[in-house]
Each structure stands twice: as structure tokens, then as C-alpha cells.
């Protein structure tokens, strides 16, 4: 049941509220990722040996993906789904979102490899993590690319 002050998404006011929430949350995410990246590169500049860790590099890659995701999400928030830019940008949004989350999953896997399985050289596994991350992004892009359902037809509403 909807109260009288709840915005209806199908009204102009409701779309403005949702747009404001989307841009605000993407801005906060972008800012937090940038703080992590600046901190990493600051430590890298002063003490490079401290940041020579697979998990930290995966965090940095996750933050880079999140920066792209947040920027693209903010860009698409004001677009309609009929624009050509929306059709292109949405694939970057999907891919970077999946890549960012998969990076964090690979950090967990890396910690299991080090602490439980006791892999002697986790750096040798790092390339496989990145291959898996890219593979997951490609797999996530296949369903939207192949979709010919009625929901895939443009409606003139928000891109995201």
C-alpha cells in the first residue's frame, strides 16, 4: 500500500526522485572509490613494497571498475532508453558492475588459497583471476545482447 507522500515512479516527480537517488548514490560510490585509489597510489609512491599484494591489486581494479560504473550510471540516469548512447553505455554499466563484484569475490578466493590451501606463490594465480573476471563480464553481457523480448523495446523512460 502506497502512502500519499510516496512518489509514483510513473509520474514526473517520481522519476525526479529516483533520478536524484541514483545520482546521489553513484556520487558517493564514485567518491569512496576515488579515496581508495588515491590512498593506494599515495602508499605506492612512498612504500611500494607495502602494496605489492594480489588482494590490494584486485581492490584497486575493483575500484577502477566501480569508478567507470558510477560515472556511466550517472550519465545514463538522465537519458531515455531510446537514445543510442544509452544502448552503448548500458553494456559498460553491466560489464563494470559485474567486474567490480567479481574482483571482490576473487579477493576471497585468493585469501582461501593463501590461508587454507597454503599456495606458496599466489602471484602466479593472479593472471587467472583477471581472466575469470573478464570471462564473467562477457558472460553477463550475452543475455542482454541476445535479448529480443518485448521488454527490450524502448519505452521512452529512463535508460537505467
XYZ file of N, CA, C and O in Angstrom, residues 8-144:
548
model
N 5.188 8.236 -7.033
C 4.861 7.205 -8.020
C 5.901 7.296 -9.126
O 6.114 8.355 -9.709
N 6.550 6.185 -9.437
C 7.630 6.161 -10.425
C 7.142 6.569 -11.803
O 7.916 7.005 -12.639
N 5.858 6.450 -12.063
C 5.324 6.766 -13.382
C 4.996 8.247 -13.561
O 4.548 8.648 -14.632
N 5.202 9.035 -12.529
C 4.981 10.479 -12.645
C 6.316 11.181 -12.838
O 7.376 10.616 -12.557
N 6.250 12.423 -13.289
C 7.477 13.209 -13.479
C 8.190 13.400 -12.140
O 9.416 13.304 -12.058
N 7.423 13.665 -11.088
C 8.017 13.852 -9.766
C 8.694 12.561 -9.293
O 9.808 12.592 -8.762
N 8.047 11.425 -9.496
C 8.616 10.145 -9.096
C 9.915 9.847 -9.823
O 10.872 9.361 -9.236
N 9.946 10.152 -11.112
C 11.178 9.934 -11.882
C 12.291 10.856 -11.385
O 13.445 10.447 -11.331
N 11.951 12.079 -11.014
C 12.954 13.017 -10.481
C 13.521 12.522 -9.153
O 14.717 12.635 -8.896
N 12.653 11.968 -8.304
C 13.112 11.432 -7.011
C 14.078 10.266 -7.245
O 15.152 10.200 -6.653
N 13.691 9.351 -8.121
C 14.537 8.197 -8.409
C 15.851 8.643 -9.048
O 16.922 8.127 -8.721
N 15.784 9.606 -9.941
C 16.988 10.145 -10.573
C 17.919 10.755 -9.525
O 19.128 10.531 -9.541
N 17.354 11.504 -8.597
C 18.160 12.107 -7.528
C 18.821 11.074 -6.651
O 20.002 11.199 -6.287
N 18.098 10.025 -6.326
C 18.656 8.947 -5.508
C 19.767 8.229 -6.271
O 20.821 7.924 -5.707
N 19.542 7.964 -7.551
C 20.544 7.266 -8.361
C 21.827 8.077 -8.478
O 22.930 7.540 -8.311
N 21.702 9.351 -8.749
C 22.894 10.193 -8.904
C 23.612 10.358 -7.568
O 24.842 10.315 -7.508
N 22.855 10.513 -6.496
C 23.468 10.663 -5.175
C 24.237 9.404 -4.777
O 25.388 9.482 -4.330
N 23.623 8.246 -4.947
C 24.310 7.006 -4.561
C 25.516 6.737 -5.451
O 26.561 6.284 -4.970
N 25.406 7.033 -6.741
C 26.553 6.841 -7.642
C 27.679 7.814 -7.286
O 28.854 7.463 -7.363
N 27.325 9.021 -6.881
C 28.339 10.010 -6.488
C 29.090 9.568 -5.242
O 30.318 9.700 -5.159
N 28.362 9.051 -4.275
C 29.000 8.566 -3.042
C 29.926 7.391 -3.359
O 31.061 7.329 -2.867
N 29.465 6.484 -4.180
C 30.285 5.331 -4.577
C 31.531 5.775 -5.329
O 32.632 5.263 -5.089
N 31.368 6.719 -6.236
C 32.497 7.256 -7.003
C 33.511 7.910 -6.083
O 34.718 7.662 -6.193
N 33.049 8.716 -5.162
C 33.939 9.401 -4.228
C 34.697 8.400 -3.350
O 35.913 8.522 -3.167
N 34.000 7.390 -2.835
C 34.653 6.393 -1.986
C 35.714 5.612 -2.769
O 36.818 5.371 -2.258
N 35.413 5.257 -4.001
C 36.395 4.536 -4.828
C 37.603 5.413 -5.121
O 38.740 4.933 -5.115
N 37.371 6.673 -5.382
C 38.483 7.587 -5.642
C 39.370 7.759 -4.408
O 40.594 7.848 -4.532
N 38.773 7.778 -3.225
C 39.558 7.873 -1.986
C 40.451 6.639 -1.845
O 41.637 6.748 -1.510
N 39.900 5.462 -2.127
C 40.696 4.227 -2.056
C 41.832 4.264 -3.071
O 42.979 3.924 -2.757
N 41.537 4.698 -4.297
C 42.571 4.752 -5.340
C 43.672 5.754 -4.988
O 44.863 5.446 -5.139
N 43.306 6.917 -4.522
C 44.304 7.923 -4.136
C 45.156 7.398 -2.989
O 46.384 7.553 -2.998
N 44.527 6.751 -2.013
C 45.276 6.179 -0.888
C 46.263 5.129 -1.370
O 47.417 5.096 -0.933
N 45.805 4.261 -2.268
C 46.680 3.208 -2.797
C 47.881 3.811 -3.515
O 49.023 3.405 -3.265
N 47.625 4.766 -4.402
C 48.738 5.338 -5.163
C 49.650 6.193 -4.290
O 50.849 6.285 -4.545
N 49.114 6.774 -3.234
C 49.938 7.517 -2.281
C 50.889 6.561 -1.560
O 52.090 6.827 -1.449
N 50.367 5.421 -1.098
C 51.215 4.426 -0.438
C 52.195 3.820 -1.439
O 53.361 3.587 -1.111
N 51.743 3.585 -2.667
C 52.613 3.050 -3.709
C 53.795 3.984 -3.959
O 54.925 3.542 -4.169
N 53.535 5.272 -3.928
C 54.576 6.261 -4.170
C 55.617 6.270 -3.042
O 56.806 6.366 -3.294
N 55.151 6.127 -1.791
C 56.060 6.196 -0.655
C 56.670 4.854 -0.272
O 57.845 4.797 0.093
N 55.894 3.794 -0.310
C 56.395 2.486 0.114
C 55.830 1.408 -0.804
O 54.884 0.708 -0.448
N 56.409 1.266 -1.949
C 55.904 0.339 -2.964
C 55.874 -1.099 -2.470
O 54.986 -1.866 -2.865
N 56.769 -1.473 -1.614
C 56.804 -2.865 -1.139
C 55.570 -3.211 -0.305
O 55.161 -4.369 -0.251
N 54.958 -2.227 0.327
C 53.771 -2.471 1.152
C 52.550 -2.857 0.324
O 51.681 -3.584 0.799
N 52.463 -2.362 -0.884
C 51.258 -2.585 -1.690
C 51.460 -3.649 -2.760
O 50.623 -3.802 -3.638
N 52.542 -4.399 -2.662
C 52.796 -5.467 -3.627
C 52.073 -6.738 -3.188
O 52.675 -7.738 -2.832
N 50.728 -6.662 -3.202
C 49.886 -7.779 -2.781
C 48.802 -8.000 -3.817
O 48.226 -7.054 -4.357
N 48.495 -9.248 -4.095
C 47.468 -9.597 -5.072
C 46.118 -9.009 -4.641
O 45.403 -8.419 -5.445
N 45.782 -9.168 -3.377
C 44.492 -8.674 -2.889
C 44.364 -7.166 -3.059
O 43.294 -6.669 -3.430
N 45.423 -6.436 -2.816
C 45.366 -4.979 -2.976
C 45.217 -4.589 -4.445
O 44.486 -3.650 -4.778
N 45.898 -5.308 -5.314
C 45.738 -5.012 -6.748
C 44.321 -5.323 -7.215
O 43.752 -4.606 -8.047
N 43.722 -6.374 -6.671
C 42.332 -6.678 -7.009
C 41.383 -5.604 -6.470
O 40.402 -5.254 -7.127
N 41.677 -5.080 -5.290
C 40.866 -3.980 -4.748
C 40.977 -2.762 -5.650
O 39.978 -2.096 -5.946
N 42.178 -2.451 -6.097
C 42.374 -1.298 -6.984
C 41.629 -1.505 -8.297
O 40.946 -0.596 -8.787
N 41.697 -2.692 -8.859
C 40.971 -2.962 -10.105
C 39.467 -2.877 -9.889
O 38.733 -2.349 -10.725
N 39.006 -3.371 -8.740
C 37.589 -3.267 -8.409
C 37.159 -1.805 -8.296
O 36.095 -1.420 -8.792
N 37.990 -0.998 -7.676
C 37.680 0.435 -7.549
C 37.691 1.135 -8.906
O 36.853 1.995 -9.173
N 38.632 0.763 -9.770
C 38.649 1.337 -11.121
C 37.377 0.975 -11.881
O 36.764 1.829 -12.541
N 36.973 -0.269 -11.769
C 35.711 -0.695 -12.407
C 34.529 0.060 -11.811
O 33.615 0.466 -12.527
N 34.556 0.260 -10.503
C 33.465 0.973 -9.844
C 33.431 2.447 -10.238
O 32.353 3.036 -10.341
N 34.599 3.051 -10.460
C 34.636 4.445 -10.930
C 33.963 4.548 -12.296
O 33.131 5.433 -12.530
N 34.306 3.633 -13.191
C 33.684 3.632 -14.522
C 32.186 3.362 -14.395
O 31.365 4.045 -15.014
N 31.825 2.381 -13.568
C 30.415 2.053 -13.356
C 29.639 3.257 -12.835
O 28.569 3.589 -13.357
N 30.164 3.913 -11.818
C 29.465 5.053 -11.216
C 29.329 6.215 -12.197
O 28.268 6.847 -12.279
N 30.399 6.493 -12.939
C 30.347 7.577 -13.919
C 29.315 7.277 -15.009
O 28.525 8.150 -15.405
N 29.324 6.043 -15.485
C 28.363 5.655 -16.525
C 26.935 5.638 -15.977
O 25.993 6.010 -16.673
N 26.768 5.203 -14.740
C 25.439 5.179 -14.133
C 24.889 6.597 -13.991
O 23.704 6.829 -14.234
N 25.753 7.531 -13.615
C 25.300 8.921 -13.519
C 24.968 9.473 -14.900
O 24.021 10.239 -15.060
N 25.743 9.073 -15.896
C 25.494 9.554 -17.259
C 24.178 9.010 -17.803
O 23.444 9.727 -18.498
N 23.868 7.771 -17.490
C 22.643 7.175 -18.027
C 21.400 7.578 -17.253
O 20.292 7.421 -17.763
N 21.571 8.085 -16.053
C 20.410 8.413 -15.217
C 19.490 9.433 -15.879
O 18.276 9.354 -15.743
N 20.046 10.374 -16.627
C 19.233 11.392 -17.264
C 18.836 11.085 -18.690
O 18.098 11.843 -19.313
N 19.298 9.965 -19.229
C 18.998 9.606 -20.621
C 17.702 8.805 -20.713
O 17.304 8.145 -19.765
N 17.111 8.848 -21.878
C 15.979 7.961 -22.131
C 16.497 6.699 -22.811
O 17.569 6.704 -23.414
N 15.717 5.646 -22.728
C 16.165 4.378 -23.301
C 16.073 4.341 -24.824
O 16.441 3.358 -25.442
N 15.613 5.422 -25.427
C 15.559 5.475 -26.885
C 16.841 6.031 -27.498
O 17.036 5.926 -28.704
N 17.718 6.601 -26.677
C 18.942 7.197 -27.218
C 19.970 6.127 -27.554
O 20.059 5.085 -26.899
N 20.752 6.400 -28.577
C 21.805 5.467 -28.983
C 22.872 5.360 -27.909
O 23.413 4.276 -27.665
N 23.179 6.477 -27.246
C 24.197 6.467 -26.190
C 23.791 5.519 -25.068
O 24.634 4.800 -24.516
N 22.520 5.488 -24.741
C 22.035 4.578 -23.695
C 22.304 3.133 -24.077
O 22.759 2.342 -23.261
N 22.034 2.807 -25.320
C 22.205 1.425 -25.779
C 23.660 0.982 -25.712
O 23.944 -0.187 -25.497
N 24.591 1.922 -25.879
C 26.016 1.589 -25.812
C 26.502 1.598 -24.368
O 27.158 0.653 -23.910
N 26.167 2.639 -23.630
C 26.674 2.813 -22.270
C 26.175 1.722 -21.338
O 26.892 1.292 -20.433
N 24.963 1.245 -21.560
C 24.400 0.255 -20.644
C 25.237 -1.021 -20.601
O 25.336 -1.682 -19.568
N 25.911 -1.350 -21.695
C 26.779 -2.529 -21.694
C 28.022 -2.292 -20.836
O 28.507 -3.208 -20.170
N 28.542 -1.068 -20.828
C 29.658 -0.747 -19.932
C 29.203 -0.800 -18.481
O 29.949 -1.235 -17.608
N 27.988 -0.341 -18.220
C 27.446 -0.378 -16.866
C 27.355 -1.827 -16.386
O 27.784 -2.157 -15.280
N 26.803 -2.691 -17.218
C 26.663 -4.106 -16.843
C 28.034 -4.746 -16.628
O 28.282 -5.401 -15.615
N 28.948 -4.548 -17.576
C 30.265 -5.191 -17.506
C 31.070 -4.710 -16.299
O 31.645 -5.528 -15.569
N 31.118 -3.401 -16.075
C 31.916 -2.896 -14.957
C 31.298 -3.247 -13.608
O 32.031 -3.465 -12.637
N 29.980 -3.336 -13.553
C 29.332 -3.756 -12.313
C 29.709 -5.200 -11.988
O 30.107 -5.512 -10.857
N 29.627 -6.074 -12.961
C 29.982 -7.479 -12.755
C 31.475 -7.613 -12.441
O 31.865 -8.371 -11.551
N 32.305 -6.864 -13.145
C 33.751 -6.951 -12.918
C 34.124 -6.488 -11.520
O 34.975 -7.104 -10.864
N 33.506 -5.424 -11.058
C 33.800 -4.903 -9.727
C 33.467 -5.925 -8.646
O 34.271 -6.190 -7.748
N 32.309 -6.523 -8.745
C 31.892 -7.526 -7.757
C 32.739 -8.789 -7.862
O 33.111 -9.385 -6.846
N 33.058 -9.204 -9.072
C 33.866 -10.407 -9.260
C 35.276 -10.206 -8.702
O 35.872 -11.148 -8.171
N 35.810 -8.993 -8.816
C 37.120 -8.702 -8.206
C 37.082 -8.964 -6.706
O 38.010 -9.557 -6.148
N 36.023 -8.524 -6.065
C 35.906 -8.734 -4.626
C 35.768 -10.219 -4.300
O 36.310 -10.693 -3.294
N 35.092 -10.962 -5.157
C 35.000 -12.415 -4.970
C 36.368 -13.073 -5.117
O 36.699 -14.013 -4.384
N 37.154 -12.588 -6.042
C 38.492 -13.147 -6.257
C 39.403 -12.846 -5.071
O 40.320 -13.621 -4.780
N 39.156 -11.754 -4.374
C 39.923 -11.466 -3.156
C 39.649 -12.555 -2.125
O 40.571 -13.077 -1.488
N 38.384 -12.920 -1.970
C 38.031 -14.006 -1.055
C 38.674 -15.316 -1.463
O 39.213 -16.054 -0.624
N 38.636 -15.629 -2.756
C 39.271 -16.849 -3.251
C 40.778 -16.808 -3.005
O 41.377 -17.812 -2.592
N 41.390 -15.658 -3.238
C 42.833 -15.512 -3.020
C 43.186 -15.747 -1.551
O 44.189 -16.411 -1.251
N 42.371 -15.237 -0.655
C 42.638 -15.446 0.769
C 42.488 -16.918 1.146
O 43.265 -17.435 1.956
N 41.521 -17.607 0.566
C 41.386 -19.049 0.805
C 42.621 -19.774 0.278
O 43.163 -20.669 0.939
N 43.088 -19.386 -0.893
C 44.270 -20.026 -1.482
C 45.497 -19.838 -0.587
O 46.307 -20.750 -0.446
N 45.617 -18.665 0.018
C 46.789 -18.372 0.847
C 46.658 -18.998 2.238
O 47.580 -19.664 2.711
N 45.525 -18.772 2.903
C 45.390 -19.164 4.308
C 44.976 -20.618 4.515
O 45.408 -21.241 5.484
N 44.150 -21.159 3.639
C 43.648 -22.522 3.842
C 44.452 -23.530 3.022
O 44.937 -24.530 3.552
N 44.594 -23.284 1.737
C 45.278 -24.225 0.852
C 46.790 -24.055 0.921
O 47.538 -24.955 0.585
N 47.234 -22.892 1.368
C 48.659 -22.592 1.549
C 49.440 -22.600 0.236
O 50.495 -23.238 0.130
N 48.915 -21.896 -0.755
C 49.623 -21.737 -2.029
C 50.872 -20.912 -1.755
O 50.805 -19.844 -1.126
N 52.019 -21.390 -2.226
C 53.293 -20.735 -1.928
C 53.456 -19.414 -2.677
O 53.999 -18.455 -2.134
N 53.012 -19.359 -3.925
C 53.192 -18.163 -4.743
C 51.850 -17.710 -5.317
O 51.513 -18.045 -6.456
N 51.087 -16.926 -4.550
C 49.767 -16.506 -5.028
C 49.832 -15.568 -6.242
O 48.863 -15.449 -6.975
N 50.978 -14.944 -6.477
C 51.124 -14.069 -7.636
C 50.949 -14.837 -8.936
O 50.515 -14.272 -9.934
N 51.282 -16.120 -8.929
C 51.127 -16.937 -10.132
C 49.659 -17.164 -10.472
O 49.315 -17.410 -11.615
N 48.776 -17.070 -9.484
C 47.345 -17.268 -9.695
C 46.653 -15.982 -10.170
O 45.543 -16.043 -10.693
N 47.325 -14.857 -10.005
C 46.698 -13.558 -10.272
C 46.180 -13.442 -11.703
O 45.076 -12.947 -11.932
N 46.939 -13.908 -12.670
C 46.507 -13.794 -14.067
C 45.218 -14.558 -14.306
O 44.370 -14.133 -15.088
N 45.025 -15.689 -13.613
C 43.799 -16.465 -13.755
C 42.605 -15.721 -13.145
O 41.478 -15.842 -13.637
N 42.862 -14.964 -12.090
C 41.791 -14.161 -11.501
C 41.279 -13.142 -12.516
O 40.069 -12.977 -12.684
N 42.193 -12.464 -13.178
C 41.790 -11.440 -14.153
C 41.098 -12.056 -15.376
O 40.152 -11.472 -15.909
N 41.556 -13.220 -15.789
C 40.890 -13.912 -16.898
C 39.464 -14.277 -16.492
O 38.515 -14.086 -17.259
N 39.295 -14.769 -15.280
C 37.964 -15.128 -14.798
C 37.071 -13.895 -14.685
O 35.883 -13.949 -15.029
N 37.627 -12.787 -14.231
C 36.865 -11.537 -14.116
C 36.369 -11.096 -15.494
O 35.195 -10.744 -15.661
N 37.251 -11.124 -16.477
C 36.857 -10.742 -17.843
C 35.823 -11.710 -18.403
O 34.858 -11.295 -19.055
N 36.011 -12.993 -18.138
C 35.067 -14.003 -18.613
C 33.673 -13.780 -18.013
O 32.659 -13.880 -18.719
N 33.614 -13.473 -16.750
C 32.320 -13.216 -16.101
C 31.635 -11.989 -16.703
O 30.411 -11.976 -16.864
N 32.409 -10.967 -17.044
C 31.824 -9.782 -17.670
C 31.243 -10.119 -19.035
O 30.142 -9.671 -19.383
N 31.958 -10.921 -19.800
C 31.462 -11.328 -21.123
C 30.200 -12.170 -20.978
O 29.220 -11.971 -21.706
N 30.204 -13.095 -20.029
C 29.022 -13.943 -19.805
C 27.823 -13.085 -19.398
O 26.693 -13.346 -19.830
N 28.049 -12.062 -18.595
C 26.952 -11.184 -18.167
C 26.403 -10.355 -19.322
O 25.249 -9.928 -19.284
N 27.209 -10.118 -20.344
C 26.762 -9.314 -21.487
C 25.990 -10.128 -22.529
O 25.268 -9.547 -23.339
N 26.121 -11.435 -22.513
C 25.475 -12.253 -23.539
C 23.941 -12.175 -23.490
O 23.323 -11.941 -24.528
N 23.298 -12.354 -22.341
C 21.829 -12.295 -22.343
C 21.242 -10.968 -22.847
O 20.333 -10.984 -23.681
N 21.748 -9.806 -22.411
C 21.184 -8.562 -22.949
C 21.438 -8.384 -24.450
O 20.597 -7.835 -25.165
